[in-house]
Structure formats: C-alpha cells, structure tokens
C-alpha cells in the first residue's frame, strides 16, 4: 500500500489533536506525519503510531514534500497558509470556514457526496460541525422522500469554541462546585455553566447568526439542493463536546415512520436509538453523555410533525454527535482516505 506524507496545520488545538488520533484509529497509510503549529509549540513531541513526532513551526516551506494537508486553524490563517500547501503539491482538507462556499472548492460529507472530491482543485472543505451532525441523518430520509425544508434548533457544546471553550466551562463548573465566584467569560459571550447562550457567531441578515446560516448555505451545497429552505436557531449549552439537534423535515413525497426508521437504521454513520419503552434513558434516545468520544450520529425521538398540514410529509427527530470527532476531525480524515483510493 502506498504511504503518504501527511501534515496537520494547527496540530495542537482540539481538532488538530483529534486528527492525530483519528489518523491512527483509521489506519491511515501515513508514511511520515508532520505536525505544524505556532513557534511556541515547536519542539514539543506528540505520540503517534508507537513513536513520537516533533512539532514544527508552521511555515510555507514546511509543506514541501507533503501529499495531504489537514487544516485545523482559523479562517485567516487558513486563507494565508493553505494555498501555499497547494502550491507545494499537496491536497488540502480544510476544517475552517474560509473555503466552504467557494464554488471551486468541494464541500464534503463522505456519507452524502463523496463523489464531489473528484473535481477538487487542491482544496476540499470540511463542513461546519452542526451541519455535518444534522445532515448525516437527514440525507437518508431525503433519499426516500425529498427534503424541501428544515427547521432546526442546535444545542452546541463548549468544544465548538475549541480547547479554550472547554477549559472555560470546566473552570466554571469547578468554581461552582467549590462555592467560589464564577470566572469571567472569555471564550463565550456570557457565563456558560448553569446557562444557555442563544447566540453562536455574529448577527447577520434578518437577525440570524453566521452559525445559523451555515446549515442552509452549506446544506444546499453538500446535498445539491439549491432551493433548500432552513430555519435554524443555534444555542450554546453547558456540555463539553457533543452537539445535539432537534430537526424537523418537510418532504416532497409522503414518508411513513416505518420507512424513516428503516432508512436511518441502514444509513452509514448513523445509529438509531429510539425505544420509548426501554428501561434505561440511555436506550430510549440519544444524549451527549453517550455520544461523546465516538464517530456515529445517534438519532431518536422519531415522530410525525403534527404542525405540518400534510402530516404524511413531516418528520421530526433528535440527534447527537461528537463535535470534535465526526463534526470535524473524523470527517476530515474520512475525506483524506477517499483521496488515497
């Protein structure tokens, strides 16, 4: 099997660290791994495949000889650095928002549109975490009945703000447990522990935030549905790393609950957890506590949308998935594996 030189740009962040683990878990054919980060992290060593890899400072010349580069940095750094990786001959899978809506850049969820990688021009974009988690179970239902509209509320974990967000929530929980004053928020707009924050991203047109618009704009591109209508509300919740979503779908054609369950049970990347009679809550429906540190999107609470005038064309479900893994790192490594075939 051919071996590849793989670089991770932003290797010390929450997503970059998870990318290292995913490469090993998925038996990716890594001949050489290059870990690129800021100058202050250079020289540190990271365990990988029974050995250690020394972190290098992220500079354009570090991309020389790389076959695949996984990007796990902010938009501005991605725009500056990743085109240089392409110039050096690498194919980039980027987790930032920088290139997602560029018409010349495929935006890929392997369970949905793996074939789109065939027309890349050096960069393939990894979608937003909430987009991935919501669309993986939506896609098999779309194939049955043709989705036309989505009404979604997301309950997004602290990990969506990276390692600083997770550290802030943990510090606030610890302070509350000790009866101390809660530290002032830095990663979020307000205190997160014992609270919900109904804003993720900046406010855009008609009062929607940038995070809320991603599900519509990215969903249209990924599913090749330019007329898809999405109403999304994104909320930050005091959960460490697994996002949850309430999703209501409207379809072109009738769909029964039995058809929906069969499609979800058979869908790649999905685990159906929908037993209302189960003795344990863990078997009745998905919850963040059960869906963290794994790669499947768990789906449950499947039911009719009784607000739809044509109830045969409306389905509501609840889903949860690990934001750092399938919502980011795992999806990127899955894309990279497609490049090796």
Short mmCIF file of C-alpha atoms in Angstrom, two decimals:
data_model
loop_
_atom_site.label_atom_id
_atom_site.label_comp_id
_atom_site.label_asym_id
_atom_site.label_seq_id
_atom_site.Cartn_x
_atom_site.Cartn_y
_atom_site.Cartn_z
CA UNK A 1 0.00 0.00 0.00
CA UNK A 2 1.24 3.47 -0.87
CA UNK A 3 2.34 5.56 2.08
CA UNK A 4 1.59 9.27 2.30
CA UNK A 5 3.29 12.24 3.86
CA UNK A 6 0.55 13.95 5.87
CA UNK A 7 0.73 17.31 7.62
CA UNK A 8 -1.68 18.75 10.18
CA UNK A 9 -1.73 22.54 10.31
CA UNK A 10 -2.91 23.56 13.78
CA UNK A 11 -1.84 20.28 15.33
CA UNK A 12 -2.02 21.42 18.97
CA UNK A 13 -5.65 22.61 19.01
CA UNK A 14 -8.64 20.48 19.96
CA UNK A 15 -9.40 19.46 16.35
CA UNK A 16 -5.76 19.05 15.33
CA UNK A 17 -5.06 16.83 18.33
CA UNK A 18 -8.10 14.72 17.44
CA UNK A 19 -6.91 14.47 13.83
CA UNK A 20 -3.72 12.81 15.03
CA UNK A 21 -5.75 10.24 16.94
CA UNK A 22 -8.14 9.66 14.02
CA UNK A 23 -5.29 9.01 11.59
CA UNK A 24 -4.08 6.26 13.89
CA UNK A 25 -7.54 4.84 14.60
CA UNK A 26 -8.49 4.68 10.92
CA UNK A 27 -5.19 3.01 9.96
CA UNK A 28 -4.42 5.81 7.55
CA UNK A 29 -1.40 4.92 5.37
CA UNK A 30 0.90 7.55 6.90
CA UNK A 31 4.50 7.22 5.80
CA UNK A 32 5.51 10.46 7.51
CA UNK A 33 3.49 12.74 9.77
CA UNK A 34 4.30 16.45 10.07
CA UNK A 35 2.70 18.39 12.91
CA UNK A 36 2.66 22.14 12.31
CA UNK A 37 1.77 24.75 14.92
CA UNK A 38 2.90 28.10 16.31
CA UNK A 39 6.52 28.80 17.16
CA UNK A 40 5.80 28.43 20.88
CA UNK A 41 4.78 24.81 20.36
CA UNK A 42 7.72 23.92 18.11
CA UNK A 43 9.97 21.24 19.57
CA UNK A 44 7.29 19.55 21.66
CA UNK A 45 6.68 15.88 20.90
CA UNK A 46 3.41 14.06 20.28
CA UNK A 47 2.86 10.29 20.47
CA UNK A 48 1.84 8.64 17.20
CA UNK A 49 1.82 5.03 15.98
CA UNK A 50 4.15 3.78 18.67
CA UNK A 51 6.64 6.62 18.28
CA UNK A 52 6.87 10.36 18.67
CA UNK A 53 6.54 13.24 16.23
CA UNK A 54 8.17 16.59 16.91
CA UNK A 55 6.05 19.66 16.28
CA UNK A 56 7.41 22.10 13.70
CA UNK A 57 6.71 25.79 13.31
CA UNK A 58 4.05 26.37 10.64
CA UNK A 59 5.85 27.98 7.71
CA UNK A 60 5.22 27.70 3.95
CA UNK A 61 8.38 25.66 3.40
CA UNK A 62 7.10 23.04 5.86
CA UNK A 63 4.61 21.89 3.19
CA UNK A 64 7.36 20.73 0.83
CA UNK A 65 7.02 17.01 0.13
CA UNK A 66 3.55 16.72 1.67
CA UNK A 67 0.87 14.71 -0.13
CA UNK A 68 -2.08 15.67 2.09
CA UNK A 69 -2.50 18.59 4.49
CA UNK A 70 -5.27 18.64 7.10
CA UNK A 71 -6.17 22.18 8.16
CA UNK A 72 -7.33 22.86 11.72
CA UNK A 73 -6.73 26.62 12.03
CA UNK A 74 -8.80 29.80 12.00
CA UNK A 75 -10.07 31.29 8.76
CA UNK A 76 -7.41 33.98 8.40
CA UNK A 77 -4.51 31.55 8.83
CA UNK A 78 -6.20 29.06 6.50
CA UNK A 79 -6.54 31.69 3.76
CA UNK A 80 -2.91 32.69 4.18
CA UNK A 81 -1.23 29.29 4.54
CA UNK A 82 -3.26 26.59 2.78
CA UNK A 83 -2.93 27.92 -0.79
CA UNK A 84 0.82 27.67 -0.22
CA UNK A 85 0.38 23.98 0.61
CA UNK A 86 -1.41 23.52 -2.72
CA UNK A 87 1.42 25.35 -4.50
CA UNK A 88 3.82 22.90 -2.87
CA UNK A 89 1.89 20.00 -4.44
CA UNK A 90 -0.34 18.88 -1.56
CA UNK A 91 -4.09 18.30 -1.49
CA UNK A 92 -5.70 20.15 1.42
CA UNK A 93 -8.68 19.12 3.55
CA UNK A 94 -9.57 22.26 5.46
CA UNK A 95 -11.74 22.46 8.57
CA UNK A 96 -12.12 26.25 8.61
CA UNK A 97 -14.93 28.29 7.04
CA UNK A 98 -12.51 30.03 4.66
CA UNK A 99 -13.25 28.00 1.52
CA UNK A 100 -16.57 26.25 2.22
CA UNK A 101 -18.76 28.36 -0.03
CA UNK A 102 -16.16 28.87 -2.77
CA UNK A 103 -17.78 27.41 -5.91
CA UNK A 104 -14.43 25.92 -6.95
CA UNK A 105 -14.00 24.03 -3.67
CA UNK A 106 -15.91 20.80 -2.90
CA UNK A 107 -17.65 20.75 0.48
CA UNK A 108 -17.86 17.11 1.50
CA UNK A 109 -19.54 14.77 3.95
CA UNK A 110 -18.40 11.31 2.78
CA UNK A 111 -21.71 9.65 3.65
CA UNK A 112 -23.51 12.14 1.38
CA UNK A 113 -21.40 13.47 -1.50
CA UNK A 114 -18.09 11.62 -1.60
CA UNK A 115 -18.08 11.88 -5.40
CA UNK A 116 -17.61 15.66 -5.19
CA UNK A 117 -13.93 15.25 -4.30
CA UNK A 118 -13.33 14.29 -7.95
CA UNK A 119 -13.48 17.94 -9.06
CA UNK A 120 -11.24 19.49 -6.41
CA UNK A 121 -8.51 21.94 -7.43
CA UNK A 122 -6.24 21.32 -4.48
CA UNK A 123 -8.56 22.22 -1.58
CA UNK A 124 -11.51 20.25 -0.17
CA UNK A 125 -13.56 21.89 2.57
CA UNK A 126 -14.80 20.18 5.72
CA UNK A 127 -18.29 21.46 6.66
CA UNK A 128 -19.33 23.11 9.89
CA UNK A 129 -19.80 20.70 12.79
CA UNK A 130 -23.53 21.38 13.26
CA UNK A 131 -24.05 21.00 9.52
CA UNK A 132 -22.42 17.56 9.49
CA UNK A 133 -24.30 16.33 12.56
CA UNK A 134 -27.66 17.46 11.18
CA UNK A 135 -27.19 16.36 7.58
CA UNK A 136 -25.85 12.81 8.11
CA UNK A 137 -29.30 11.60 9.32
CA UNK A 138 -31.21 13.99 7.05
CA UNK A 139 -29.64 12.55 3.88
CA UNK A 140 -31.09 9.01 4.08
CA UNK A 141 -34.55 10.48 4.66
CA UNK A 142 -34.07 12.84 1.73
CA UNK A 143 -33.31 9.86 -0.50
CA UNK A 144 -36.69 8.36 0.48
CA UNK A 145 -38.94 11.40 0.15
CA UNK A 146 -37.02 14.50 -0.99
CA UNK A 147 -36.49 17.09 1.74
CA UNK A 148 -37.56 20.66 0.91
CA UNK A 149 -37.44 22.40 4.29
CA UNK A 150 -35.63 22.07 7.63
CA UNK A 151 -36.48 23.66 10.99
CA UNK A 152 -33.55 23.09 13.34
CA UNK A 153 -32.53 24.03 16.87
CA UNK A 154 -28.98 23.16 17.82
CA UNK A 155 -27.66 22.63 21.35
CA UNK A 156 -23.94 23.08 20.84
CA UNK A 157 -21.20 22.00 23.21
CA UNK A 158 -18.37 24.12 24.56
CA UNK A 159 -15.93 22.27 22.31
CA UNK A 160 -17.28 24.28 19.38
CA UNK A 161 -15.13 27.12 20.73
CA UNK A 162 -12.08 24.87 20.77
CA UNK A 163 -9.85 23.98 23.69
CA UNK A 164 -10.33 27.43 25.33
CA UNK A 165 -14.11 26.90 25.36
CA UNK A 166 -13.81 23.50 27.00
CA UNK A 167 -11.33 24.82 29.58
CA UNK A 168 -13.62 27.75 30.39
CA UNK A 169 -16.62 25.51 31.03
CA UNK A 170 -14.58 23.13 33.19
CA UNK A 171 -13.20 26.07 35.23
CA UNK A 172 -16.71 27.44 35.76
CA UNK A 173 -18.03 24.03 36.85
CA UNK A 174 -15.13 23.64 39.28
CA UNK A 175 -15.64 27.12 40.73
CA UNK A 176 -19.35 26.48 41.21
CA UNK A 177 -18.60 23.17 42.94
CA UNK A 178 -16.28 24.91 45.38
CA UNK A 179 -18.79 27.68 46.04
CA UNK A 180 -16.45 30.29 44.54
CA UNK A 181 -17.19 33.18 42.20
CA UNK A 182 -17.55 32.08 38.59
CA UNK A 183 -14.60 33.30 36.46
CA UNK A 184 -15.43 35.99 33.92
CA UNK A 185 -16.21 34.53 30.48
CA UNK A 186 -13.66 34.89 27.70
CA UNK A 187 -14.48 32.20 25.16
CA UNK A 188 -18.23 32.90 25.30
CA UNK A 189 -20.49 35.94 25.43
CA UNK A 190 -21.70 35.07 28.93
CA UNK A 191 -21.26 32.53 31.72
CA UNK A 192 -21.98 29.07 30.29
CA UNK A 193 -22.31 26.91 33.40
CA UNK A 194 -25.97 26.79 34.54
CA UNK A 195 -26.86 28.83 31.48
CA UNK A 196 -27.73 28.73 27.76
CA UNK A 197 -26.46 31.29 25.26
CA UNK A 198 -28.75 31.74 22.21
CA UNK A 199 -26.03 33.20 20.01
CA UNK A 200 -23.18 31.48 18.16
CA UNK A 201 -21.38 33.73 15.69
CA UNK A 202 -22.17 37.31 14.75
CA UNK A 203 -25.63 38.53 13.82
CA UNK A 204 -26.34 38.67 10.10
CA UNK A 205 -29.33 39.44 7.91
CA UNK A 206 -32.81 39.32 9.45
CA UNK A 207 -31.43 38.59 12.92
CA UNK A 208 -29.85 35.21 12.14
CA UNK A 209 -26.28 34.49 13.23
CA UNK A 210 -23.43 33.34 11.00
CA UNK A 211 -23.61 29.88 12.60
CA UNK A 212 -27.33 29.62 11.88
CA UNK A 213 -26.88 30.48 8.21
CA UNK A 214 -24.22 27.80 7.74
CA UNK A 215 -26.74 24.96 7.90
CA UNK A 216 -28.72 26.39 4.98
CA UNK A 217 -25.81 27.60 2.86
CA UNK A 218 -23.62 24.54 3.39
CA UNK A 219 -26.56 22.13 3.28
CA UNK A 220 -27.59 23.40 -0.14
CA UNK A 221 -24.10 22.82 -1.49
CA UNK A 222 -23.50 19.41 0.10
CA UNK A 223 -26.86 17.90 -0.84
CA UNK A 224 -27.04 19.66 -4.23
CA UNK A 225 -30.33 21.28 -3.20
CA UNK A 226 -30.06 24.98 -4.17
CA UNK A 227 -33.66 25.69 -3.13
CA UNK A 228 -33.47 24.05 0.33
CA UNK A 229 -35.10 26.26 2.97
CA UNK A 230 -33.68 26.20 6.51
CA UNK A 231 -34.73 27.97 9.70
CA UNK A 232 -32.04 27.41 12.33
CA UNK A 233 -31.53 28.58 15.92
CA UNK A 234 -28.12 27.83 17.44
CA UNK A 235 -27.68 27.70 21.23
CA UNK A 236 -24.51 27.13 23.25
CA UNK A 237 -25.13 24.72 26.14
CA UNK A 238 -23.02 23.64 29.14
CA UNK A 239 -21.99 20.30 27.59
CA UNK A 240 -18.33 19.56 27.00
CA UNK A 241 -18.07 18.11 23.47
CA UNK A 242 -21.18 16.54 21.90
CA UNK A 243 -23.67 18.65 19.92
CA UNK A 244 -27.40 17.88 19.91
CA UNK A 245 -30.02 18.97 17.37
CA UNK A 246 -33.79 18.99 17.09
CA UNK A 247 -34.62 18.62 13.38
CA UNK A 248 -38.00 18.90 11.65
CA UNK A 249 -38.08 18.00 7.96
CA UNK A 250 -40.68 18.69 5.30
CA UNK A 251 -40.72 16.44 2.22
CA UNK A 252 -41.88 16.45 -1.40
CA UNK A 253 -43.44 13.00 -1.02
CA UNK A 254 -45.18 11.03 1.71
CA UNK A 255 -42.96 9.10 4.11
CA UNK A 256 -44.07 6.74 6.86
CA UNK A 257 -42.36 6.47 10.23
CA UNK A 258 -41.52 2.86 9.36
CA UNK A 259 -39.79 3.97 6.15
CA UNK A 260 -37.90 6.64 8.07
CA UNK A 261 -36.74 4.19 10.74
CA UNK A 262 -35.63 1.65 8.13
CA UNK A 263 -33.68 4.31 6.23
CA UNK A 264 -31.94 5.58 9.37
CA UNK A 265 -31.17 2.10 10.68
CA UNK A 266 -29.45 1.23 7.39
CA UNK A 267 -27.65 4.56 6.87
CA UNK A 268 -23.84 4.75 7.12
CA UNK A 269 -22.64 6.87 10.01
CA UNK A 270 -25.98 6.68 11.85
CA UNK A 271 -27.08 4.79 14.98
CA UNK A 272 -30.83 4.61 15.62
CA UNK A 273 -31.63 4.85 19.36
CA UNK A 274 -35.40 5.18 19.51
CA UNK A 275 -37.05 2.84 22.03
CA UNK A 276 -39.57 4.74 24.15
CA UNK A 277 -40.26 1.63 26.24
CA UNK A 278 -36.62 0.99 27.20
CA UNK A 279 -35.95 0.77 30.93
CA UNK A 280 -32.86 2.99 30.70
CA UNK A 281 -32.88 6.53 29.29
CA UNK A 282 -29.61 5.66 27.56
CA UNK A 283 -31.54 3.22 25.34
CA UNK A 284 -34.57 5.47 24.76
CA UNK A 285 -32.93 8.38 22.95
CA UNK A 286 -29.52 9.91 22.18
CA UNK A 287 -27.81 12.08 24.77
CA UNK A 288 -24.48 13.94 24.70
CA UNK A 289 -23.13 11.88 27.57
CA UNK A 290 -23.39 8.75 25.40
CA UNK A 291 -22.35 10.20 22.05
CA UNK A 292 -19.06 11.84 23.02
CA UNK A 293 -15.75 10.16 22.06
CA UNK A 294 -17.22 8.15 19.17
CA UNK A 295 -17.95 8.74 15.48
CA UNK A 296 -21.62 7.92 14.83
CA UNK A 297 -24.56 10.33 14.77
CA UNK A 298 -27.19 8.89 17.12
CA UNK A 299 -30.82 9.53 16.13
CA UNK A 300 -34.02 9.12 18.15
CA UNK A 301 -37.33 10.73 19.23
CA UNK A 302 -38.57 9.98 15.70
CA UNK A 303 -42.16 11.22 15.25
CA UNK A 304 -44.60 12.98 12.96
CA UNK A 305 -44.51 16.77 12.62
CA UNK A 306 -48.07 17.40 13.80
CA UNK A 307 -47.78 21.09 12.85
CA UNK A 308 -47.47 20.22 9.16
CA UNK A 309 -50.86 20.50 7.38
CA UNK A 310 -49.85 17.39 5.43
CA UNK A 311 -48.65 15.23 8.31
CA UNK A 312 -47.58 12.44 5.92
CA UNK A 313 -44.81 14.76 4.71
CA UNK A 314 -43.33 15.87 8.02
CA UNK A 315 -40.84 14.10 10.30
CA UNK A 316 -39.16 15.33 13.50
CA UNK A 317 -36.12 13.73 15.13
CA UNK A 318 -33.42 14.37 17.72
CA UNK A 319 -29.76 13.65 17.06
CA UNK A 320 -26.43 13.90 18.87
CA UNK A 321 -22.84 13.59 17.72
CA UNK A 322 -19.32 14.34 18.89
CA UNK A 323 -18.41 17.80 17.64
CA UNK A 324 -14.65 17.29 17.66
CA UNK A 325 -14.77 13.86 16.01
CA UNK A 326 -17.45 13.45 13.32
CA UNK A 327 -18.18 17.16 13.46
CA UNK A 328 -14.59 17.96 12.49
CA UNK A 329 -11.55 15.65 12.71
CA UNK A 330 -13.11 12.32 11.79
CA UNK A 331 -14.90 13.79 8.77
CA UNK A 332 -11.64 15.36 7.56
CA UNK A 333 -9.71 12.10 7.87
CA UNK A 334 -12.53 10.24 6.08
CA UNK A 335 -12.17 12.70 3.20
CA UNK A 336 -8.42 12.21 3.18
CA UNK A 337 -8.89 8.43 3.00
CA UNK A 338 -11.04 8.89 -0.09
CA UNK A 339 -8.09 10.67 -1.70
CA UNK A 340 -5.94 7.57 -1.25
CA UNK A 341 -8.26 5.28 -3.18
#
